Coordinates of C-alpha atoms and ligand atoms in Angstrom, one line a residue:
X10 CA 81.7 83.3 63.8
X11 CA 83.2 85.2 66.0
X12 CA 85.6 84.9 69.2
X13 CA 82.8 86.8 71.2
X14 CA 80.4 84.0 69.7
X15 CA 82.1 81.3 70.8
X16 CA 82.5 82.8 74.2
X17 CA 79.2 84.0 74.7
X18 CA 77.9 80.7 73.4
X19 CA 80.6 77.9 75.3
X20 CA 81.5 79.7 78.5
X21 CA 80.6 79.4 82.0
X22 CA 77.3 82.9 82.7
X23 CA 79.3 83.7 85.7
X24 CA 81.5 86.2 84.4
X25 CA 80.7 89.3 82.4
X26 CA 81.6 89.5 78.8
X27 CA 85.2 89.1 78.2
X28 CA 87.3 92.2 77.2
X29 CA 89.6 91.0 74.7
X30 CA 90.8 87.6 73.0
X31 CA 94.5 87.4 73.9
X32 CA 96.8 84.9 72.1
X33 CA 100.3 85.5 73.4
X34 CA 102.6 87.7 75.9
X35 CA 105.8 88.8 76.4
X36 CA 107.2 90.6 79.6
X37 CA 104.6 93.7 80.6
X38 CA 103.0 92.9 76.9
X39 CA 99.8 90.9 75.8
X40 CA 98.8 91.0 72.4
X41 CA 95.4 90.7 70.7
X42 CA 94.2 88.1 68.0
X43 CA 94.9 91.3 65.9
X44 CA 98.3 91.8 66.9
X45 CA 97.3 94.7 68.9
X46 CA 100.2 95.5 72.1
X47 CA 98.9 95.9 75.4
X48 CA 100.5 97.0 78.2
X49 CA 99.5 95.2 81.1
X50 CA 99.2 96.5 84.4
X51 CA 96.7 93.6 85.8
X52 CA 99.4 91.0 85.0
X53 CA 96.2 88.5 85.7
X54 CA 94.9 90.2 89.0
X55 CA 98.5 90.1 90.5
X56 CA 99.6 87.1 89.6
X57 CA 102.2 87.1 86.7
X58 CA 104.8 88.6 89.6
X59 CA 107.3 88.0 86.5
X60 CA 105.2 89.3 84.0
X61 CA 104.7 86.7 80.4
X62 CA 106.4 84.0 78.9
X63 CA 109.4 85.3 81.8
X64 CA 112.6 82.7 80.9
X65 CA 112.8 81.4 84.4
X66 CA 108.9 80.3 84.6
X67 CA 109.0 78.8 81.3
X68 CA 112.3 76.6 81.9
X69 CA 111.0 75.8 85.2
X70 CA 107.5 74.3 83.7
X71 CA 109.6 72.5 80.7
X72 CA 112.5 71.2 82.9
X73 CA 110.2 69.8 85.8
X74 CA 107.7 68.9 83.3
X75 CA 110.2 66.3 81.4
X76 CA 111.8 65.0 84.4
X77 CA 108.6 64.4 86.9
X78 CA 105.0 66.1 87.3
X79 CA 102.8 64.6 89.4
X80 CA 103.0 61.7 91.9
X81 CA 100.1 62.1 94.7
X82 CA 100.3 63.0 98.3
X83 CA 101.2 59.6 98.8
X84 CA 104.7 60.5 98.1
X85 CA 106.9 63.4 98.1
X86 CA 109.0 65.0 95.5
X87 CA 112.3 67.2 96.1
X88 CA 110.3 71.0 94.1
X89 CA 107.6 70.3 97.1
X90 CA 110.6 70.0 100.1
X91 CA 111.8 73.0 98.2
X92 CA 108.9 75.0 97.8
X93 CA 107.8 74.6 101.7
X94 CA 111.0 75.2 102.9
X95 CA 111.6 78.2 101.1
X96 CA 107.8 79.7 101.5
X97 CA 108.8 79.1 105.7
X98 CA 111.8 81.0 105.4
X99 CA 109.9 83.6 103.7
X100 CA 107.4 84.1 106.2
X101 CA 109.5 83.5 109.1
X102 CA 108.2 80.6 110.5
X103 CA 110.9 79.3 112.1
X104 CA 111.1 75.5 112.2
X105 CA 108.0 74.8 113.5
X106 CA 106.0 76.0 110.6
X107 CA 104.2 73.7 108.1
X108 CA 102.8 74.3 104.8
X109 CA 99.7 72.6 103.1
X110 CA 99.5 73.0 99.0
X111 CA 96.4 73.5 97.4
X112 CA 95.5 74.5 93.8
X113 CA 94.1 78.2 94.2
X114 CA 93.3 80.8 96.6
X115 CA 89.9 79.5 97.8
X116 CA 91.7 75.8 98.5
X117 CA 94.1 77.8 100.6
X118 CA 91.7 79.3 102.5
X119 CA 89.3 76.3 102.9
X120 CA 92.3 75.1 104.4
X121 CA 92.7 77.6 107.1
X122 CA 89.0 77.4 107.7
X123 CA 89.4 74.1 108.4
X124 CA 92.2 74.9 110.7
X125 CA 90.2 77.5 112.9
X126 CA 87.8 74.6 113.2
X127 CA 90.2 72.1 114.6
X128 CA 91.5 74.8 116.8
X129 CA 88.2 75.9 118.3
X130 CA 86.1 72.8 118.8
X131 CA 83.0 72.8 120.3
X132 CA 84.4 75.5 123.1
X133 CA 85.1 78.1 120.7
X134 CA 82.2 78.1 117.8
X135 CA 82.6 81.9 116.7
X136 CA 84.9 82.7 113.9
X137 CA 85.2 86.6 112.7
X138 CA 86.0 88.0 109.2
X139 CA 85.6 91.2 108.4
X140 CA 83.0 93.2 106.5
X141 CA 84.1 93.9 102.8
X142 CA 87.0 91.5 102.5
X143 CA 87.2 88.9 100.0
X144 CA 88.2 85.4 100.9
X145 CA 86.7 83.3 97.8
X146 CA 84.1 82.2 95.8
X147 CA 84.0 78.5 97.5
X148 CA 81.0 77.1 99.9
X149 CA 83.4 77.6 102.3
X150 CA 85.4 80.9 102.0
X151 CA 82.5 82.5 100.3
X152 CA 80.9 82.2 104.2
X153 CA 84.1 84.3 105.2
X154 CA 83.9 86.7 102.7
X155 CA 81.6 89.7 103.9
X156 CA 79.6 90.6 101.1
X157 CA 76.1 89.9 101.4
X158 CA 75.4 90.5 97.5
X159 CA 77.6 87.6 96.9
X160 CA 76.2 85.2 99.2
X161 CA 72.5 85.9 98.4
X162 CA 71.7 83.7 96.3
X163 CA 73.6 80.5 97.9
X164 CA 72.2 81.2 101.2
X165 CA 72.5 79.0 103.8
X166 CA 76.3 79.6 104.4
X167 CA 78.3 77.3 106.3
X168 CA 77.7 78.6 110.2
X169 CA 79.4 80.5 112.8
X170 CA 81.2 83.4 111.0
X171 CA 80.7 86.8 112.4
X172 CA 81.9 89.9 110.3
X173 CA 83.3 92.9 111.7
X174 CA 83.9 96.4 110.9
X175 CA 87.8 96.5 110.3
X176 CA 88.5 99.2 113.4
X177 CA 90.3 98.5 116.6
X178 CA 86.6 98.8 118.4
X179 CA 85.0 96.5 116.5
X180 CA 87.9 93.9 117.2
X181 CA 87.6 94.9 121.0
X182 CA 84.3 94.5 121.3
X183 CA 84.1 91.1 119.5
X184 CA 87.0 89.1 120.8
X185 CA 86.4 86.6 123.3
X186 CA 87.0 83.1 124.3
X187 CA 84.5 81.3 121.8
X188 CA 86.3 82.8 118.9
X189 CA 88.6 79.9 117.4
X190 CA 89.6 82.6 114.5
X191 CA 90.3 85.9 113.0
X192 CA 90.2 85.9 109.3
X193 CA 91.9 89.8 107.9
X194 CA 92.6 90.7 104.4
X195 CA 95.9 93.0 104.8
X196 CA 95.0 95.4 102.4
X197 CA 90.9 94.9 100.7
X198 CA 91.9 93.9 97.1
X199 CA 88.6 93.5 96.1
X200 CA 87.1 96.4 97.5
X201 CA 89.0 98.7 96.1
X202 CA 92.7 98.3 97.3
X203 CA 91.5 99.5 101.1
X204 CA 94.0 100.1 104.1
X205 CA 93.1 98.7 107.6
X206 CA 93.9 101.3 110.3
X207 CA 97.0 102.0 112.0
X208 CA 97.4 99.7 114.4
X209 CA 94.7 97.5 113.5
X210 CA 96.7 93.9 113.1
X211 CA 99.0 95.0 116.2
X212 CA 95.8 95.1 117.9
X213 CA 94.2 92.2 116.1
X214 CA 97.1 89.8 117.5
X215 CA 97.2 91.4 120.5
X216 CA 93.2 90.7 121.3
X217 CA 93.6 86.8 119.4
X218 CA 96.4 85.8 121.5
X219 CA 94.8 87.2 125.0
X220 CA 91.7 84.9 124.2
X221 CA 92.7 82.0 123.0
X222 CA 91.9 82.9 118.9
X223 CA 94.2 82.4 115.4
X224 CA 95.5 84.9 113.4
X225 CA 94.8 84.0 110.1
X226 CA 96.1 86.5 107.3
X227 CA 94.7 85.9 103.7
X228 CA 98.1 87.4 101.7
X229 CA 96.8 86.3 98.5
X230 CA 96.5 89.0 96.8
X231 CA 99.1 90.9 99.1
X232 CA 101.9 88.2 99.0
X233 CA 105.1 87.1 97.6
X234 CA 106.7 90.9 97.3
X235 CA 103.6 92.7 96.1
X236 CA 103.5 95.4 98.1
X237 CA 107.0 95.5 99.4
X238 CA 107.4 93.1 101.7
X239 CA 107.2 89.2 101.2
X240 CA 103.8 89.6 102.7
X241 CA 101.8 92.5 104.1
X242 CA 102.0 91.2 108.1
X243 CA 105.5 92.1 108.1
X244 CA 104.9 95.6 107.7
X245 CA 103.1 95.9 111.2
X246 CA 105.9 93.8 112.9
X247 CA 103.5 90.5 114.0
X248 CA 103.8 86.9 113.7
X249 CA 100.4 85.2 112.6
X250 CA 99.7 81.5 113.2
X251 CA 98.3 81.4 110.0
X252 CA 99.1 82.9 106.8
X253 CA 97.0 81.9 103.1
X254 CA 98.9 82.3 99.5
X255 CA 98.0 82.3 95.7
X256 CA 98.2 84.3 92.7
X257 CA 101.6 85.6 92.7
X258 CA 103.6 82.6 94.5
X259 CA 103.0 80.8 91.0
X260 CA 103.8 83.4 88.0
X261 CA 100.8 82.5 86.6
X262 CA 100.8 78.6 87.7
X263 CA 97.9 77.6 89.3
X264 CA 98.9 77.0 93.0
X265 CA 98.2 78.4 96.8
X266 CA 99.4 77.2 100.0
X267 CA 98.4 77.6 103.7
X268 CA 101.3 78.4 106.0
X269 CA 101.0 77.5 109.9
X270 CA 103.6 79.2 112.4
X271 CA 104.0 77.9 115.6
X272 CA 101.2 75.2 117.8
X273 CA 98.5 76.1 114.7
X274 CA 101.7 73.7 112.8
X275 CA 99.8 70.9 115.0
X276 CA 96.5 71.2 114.7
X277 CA 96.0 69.1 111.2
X278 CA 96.4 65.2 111.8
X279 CA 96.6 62.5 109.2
X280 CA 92.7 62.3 107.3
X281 CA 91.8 66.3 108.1
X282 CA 92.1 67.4 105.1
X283 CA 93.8 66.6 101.2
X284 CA 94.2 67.2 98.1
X285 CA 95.3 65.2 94.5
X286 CA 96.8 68.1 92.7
X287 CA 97.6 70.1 95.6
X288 CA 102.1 70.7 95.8
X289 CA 102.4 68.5 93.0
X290 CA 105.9 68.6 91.9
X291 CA 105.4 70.5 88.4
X292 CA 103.9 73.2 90.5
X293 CA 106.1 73.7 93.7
X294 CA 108.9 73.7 90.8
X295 CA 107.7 76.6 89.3
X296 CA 106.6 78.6 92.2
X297 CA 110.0 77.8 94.0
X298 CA 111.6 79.2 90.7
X299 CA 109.3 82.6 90.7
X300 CA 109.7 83.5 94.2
X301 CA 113.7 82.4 93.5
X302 CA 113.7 85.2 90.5
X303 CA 111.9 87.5 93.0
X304 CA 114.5 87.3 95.8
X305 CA 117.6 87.5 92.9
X306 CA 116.7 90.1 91.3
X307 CA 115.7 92.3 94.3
X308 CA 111.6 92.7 92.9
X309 CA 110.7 92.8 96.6
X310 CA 112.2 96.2 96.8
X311 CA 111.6 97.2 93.2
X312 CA 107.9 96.8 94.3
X313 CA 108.0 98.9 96.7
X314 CA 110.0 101.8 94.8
X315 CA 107.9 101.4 91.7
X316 CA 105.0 101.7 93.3
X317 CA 105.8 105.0 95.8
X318 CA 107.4 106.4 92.1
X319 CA 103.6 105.6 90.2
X320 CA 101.5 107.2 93.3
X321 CA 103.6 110.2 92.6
X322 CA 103.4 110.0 89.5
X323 CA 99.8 109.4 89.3
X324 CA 98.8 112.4 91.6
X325 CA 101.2 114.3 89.5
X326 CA 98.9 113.8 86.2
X327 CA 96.8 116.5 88.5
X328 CA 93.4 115.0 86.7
X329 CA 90.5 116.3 87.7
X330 CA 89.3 112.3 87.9
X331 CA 91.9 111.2 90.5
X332 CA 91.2 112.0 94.4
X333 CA 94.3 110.0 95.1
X334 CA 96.3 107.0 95.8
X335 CA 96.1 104.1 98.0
X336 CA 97.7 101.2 98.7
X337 CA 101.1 99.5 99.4
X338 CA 104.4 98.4 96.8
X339 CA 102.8 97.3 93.8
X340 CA 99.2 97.1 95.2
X341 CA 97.7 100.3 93.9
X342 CA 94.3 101.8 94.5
X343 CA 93.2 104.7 92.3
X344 CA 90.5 106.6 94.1
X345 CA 88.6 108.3 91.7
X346 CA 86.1 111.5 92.7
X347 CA 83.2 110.4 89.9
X348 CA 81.7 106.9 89.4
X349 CA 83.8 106.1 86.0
X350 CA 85.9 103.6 87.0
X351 CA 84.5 101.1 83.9
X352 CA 84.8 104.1 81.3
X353 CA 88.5 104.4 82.1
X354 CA 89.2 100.7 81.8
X355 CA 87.3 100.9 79.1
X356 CA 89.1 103.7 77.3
X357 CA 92.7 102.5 79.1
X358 CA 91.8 99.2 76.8
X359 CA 91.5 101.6 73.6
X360 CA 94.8 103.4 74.0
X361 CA 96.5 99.8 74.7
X362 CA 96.6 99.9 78.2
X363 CA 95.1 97.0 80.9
X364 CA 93.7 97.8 84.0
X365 CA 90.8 96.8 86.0
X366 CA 87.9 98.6 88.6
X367 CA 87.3 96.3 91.5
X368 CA 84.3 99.0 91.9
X369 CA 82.5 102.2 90.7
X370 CA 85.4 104.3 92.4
X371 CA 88.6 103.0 92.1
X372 CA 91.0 101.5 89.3
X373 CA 93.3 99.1 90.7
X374 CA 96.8 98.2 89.5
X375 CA 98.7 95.5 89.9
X376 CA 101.4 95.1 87.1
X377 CA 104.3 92.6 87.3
X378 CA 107.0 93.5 89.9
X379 CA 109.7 93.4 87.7
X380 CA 108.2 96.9 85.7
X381 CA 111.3 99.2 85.2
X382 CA 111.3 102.8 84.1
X383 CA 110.3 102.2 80.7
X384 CA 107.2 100.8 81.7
X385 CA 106.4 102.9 84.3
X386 CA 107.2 106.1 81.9
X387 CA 104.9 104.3 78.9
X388 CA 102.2 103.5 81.6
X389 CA 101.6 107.6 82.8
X390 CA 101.4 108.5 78.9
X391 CA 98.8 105.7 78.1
X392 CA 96.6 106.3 81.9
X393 CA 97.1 109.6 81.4
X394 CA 95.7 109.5 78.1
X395 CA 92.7 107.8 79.4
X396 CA 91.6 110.0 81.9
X397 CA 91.5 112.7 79.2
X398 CA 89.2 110.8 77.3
X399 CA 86.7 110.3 79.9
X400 CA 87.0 113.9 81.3
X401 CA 86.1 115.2 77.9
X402 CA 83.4 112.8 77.5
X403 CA 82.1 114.2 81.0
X404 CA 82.4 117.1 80.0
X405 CA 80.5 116.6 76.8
X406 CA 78.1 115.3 78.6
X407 CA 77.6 118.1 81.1
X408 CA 77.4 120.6 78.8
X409 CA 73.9 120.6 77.7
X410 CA 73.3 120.2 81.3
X411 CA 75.3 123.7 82.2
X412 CA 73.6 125.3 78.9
X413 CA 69.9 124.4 80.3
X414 CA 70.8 125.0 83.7
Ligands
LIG514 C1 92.0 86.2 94.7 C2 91.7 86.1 96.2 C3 91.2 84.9 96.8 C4 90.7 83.7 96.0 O1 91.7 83.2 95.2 P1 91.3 82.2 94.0 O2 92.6 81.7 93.5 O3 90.5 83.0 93.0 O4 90.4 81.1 94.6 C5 91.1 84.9 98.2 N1 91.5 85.9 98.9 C6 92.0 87.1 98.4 C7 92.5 88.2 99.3 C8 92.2 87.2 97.0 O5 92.6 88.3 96.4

């Protein structure tokens, strides 16, 4: 039997068959169950920030893991005092921010939903999200994420969200005072690594604060240093009231937290909302030690200069496949001028390389933000190698075309 037997066989339908049967890793590297090096510029859909097996995650685990794991909500532990003080400072919350710990990105944002709900009441029913962005897979934050193909077939969502078209008129047009919320993804992982206007999140807290609305900003995928700031806001200069984190906060431990600035800090009240596992001390111990390696060794900024160096670089490669770059620090969005997004990953895979194609269009990459030179260097030979494949396989393929034409 093989590992695509058992998988096919034991595993959850609701993923697509898995690429590869990975057994270990070691900084940008993953290796097969053939001992086959890969370099990896997913890093788990942005969420190894350190990259694998990284010294300071796996002390962290085995040091907090022999002294005190888990104790319940009922009591706290020193990591979790830690972890929300430091997530606060990080943010900018001042001292009248709070932080909730769940488990993952969609308990984060349940969270926050739950939060626009105790803010708006009865008096303000509406909440807005915006077409396209990706909240989660949840009851709950799959309501806020506007993508009819994915709701389909769990229809009826929970009620009152609205989605919007992410421009300045769109947010004009739909604020009022019965919105109790404004869910925006900072930049649209999912759909492609997509840029909101200029302006667009000036205008967004502009229009919240003038009626009465929160400002909730899902940075999961945008957060802890990814795309060169702590989190996307702070590029456009704005305080939220609410901010929603995952993936990279934990190195690759499970873990996401809901971050309140200002009177959204005093909307919760004891019984609203809980969880068992949720800041648990093994966890807040290992997140407090990644984002710790991440303001030490300056990855903040290396994200940001790595990833202006690869768009360069990429547009340099001057392949006929690319039509550009988008994207922020180490949040990159390939856009590609022919539907072959899959056939790249595909061939990227073959020539030892990992990356992924959130659609048709685009590849997106998200390596670990500690990638130096070497792996930036080693990553243009092995993409660049790819694309050559698939443009002579296009070519191949248009050929007979030409010839019958
Ligand atoms: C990944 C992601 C989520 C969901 O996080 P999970 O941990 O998969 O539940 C929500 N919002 C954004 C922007 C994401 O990228």
């Amino acid at each position: 039997m093989s590992w695509q037997d058992d998988a096919g066989r034991d595993l959850v339908r609701s993923f697509g068959d898995r690429m590869a049967l990975f057994v270990r890793g070691e900084g940008a590297y993953l290796w097969d169950a053939d001992d086959r090096r890969y370099l990896d510029f997913l890093a788990g859909i942005a969420v190894n920030s350190l990259g694998h097996a990284h010294p300071v995650f796996v002390q962290a685990i085995a040091r907090q893991a022999a002294t005190l794991a888990h104790v319940s909500n009922y009591f706290a532990t020193p990591p979790q005092l830690e972890l929300a003080a430091r997530l606060k400072r990080l943010a900018g919350t001042g001292d009248s921010g709070r932080v909730y710990f769940g488990n993952s990105g969609a308990e984060a944002n349940e969270a926050a939903f739950k939060l626009a709900r105790l803010h708006g009441g009865a008096d303000k029913p509406r909440i807005l999200a915006l077409t396209d962005a990706f909240h989660g897979r949840t009851m709950g934050t799959l309501a806020l994420t506007g993508k009819p193909y994915m709701q389909a077939p769990f229809l009826p969502m929970t009620p009152g969200v609205e989605f919007i078209d992410s421009t300045i008129e769109a947010l004009e047009a739909a604020l009022d005072d019965r919105v109790a919320a404004l869910f925006v993804e900072p930049i649209k992982g999912e759909a492609g690594v997509v840029e909101l206007p200029e302006g667009f999140l000036q205008a967004a807290r502009a229009l919240t604060e003038a009626h009465g609305a929160l400002l909730i900003i899902d940075e999961i995928q945008t957060g802890a240093g990814r795309t060169g700031e702590w989190f996307a806001f702070q590029h456009a200069g704005i305080t939220p009231d609410a901010i929603t984190v995952a993936k990279g906060i934990g190195g690759g431990f499970p873990i996401g937290a809901l971050i309140t600035f200002g009177h959204a800090s005093d909307l919760f009240y004891p019984g609203t909302h809980g969880s068992t596992f949720g800041g648990n001390a093994l966890g807040t111990a290992v997140s407090s030690a990644v984002l710790g390696e991440i303001e030490d060794e300056g990855l903040v900024r290396n994200a940001a200069e790595r990833g202006q160096q690869l768009r360069e670089s990429i547009v340099a490669l001057d392949s006929p496949l690319v039509a550009g770059c988008r994207g922020r620090g180490l949040l990159i969005g390939v856009g590609l001028r022919h539907p072959v997004a899959k056939a790249i990953v595909a061939a990227a895979q073959e020539h030892g390389l990992i990356i992924n194609a959130p659609n048709d269009e685009t590849i997106r990459l998200v390596p670990a933000l500690n990638i130096g030179d070497a792996e930036v260097d080693e990553f243009l030979q092995l993409f660049g190698a790819s694309l050559r494949t698939v443009e002579d396989a296009l070519v191949l393929d248009a050929a007979p075309r030409e010839a019958g034409a």
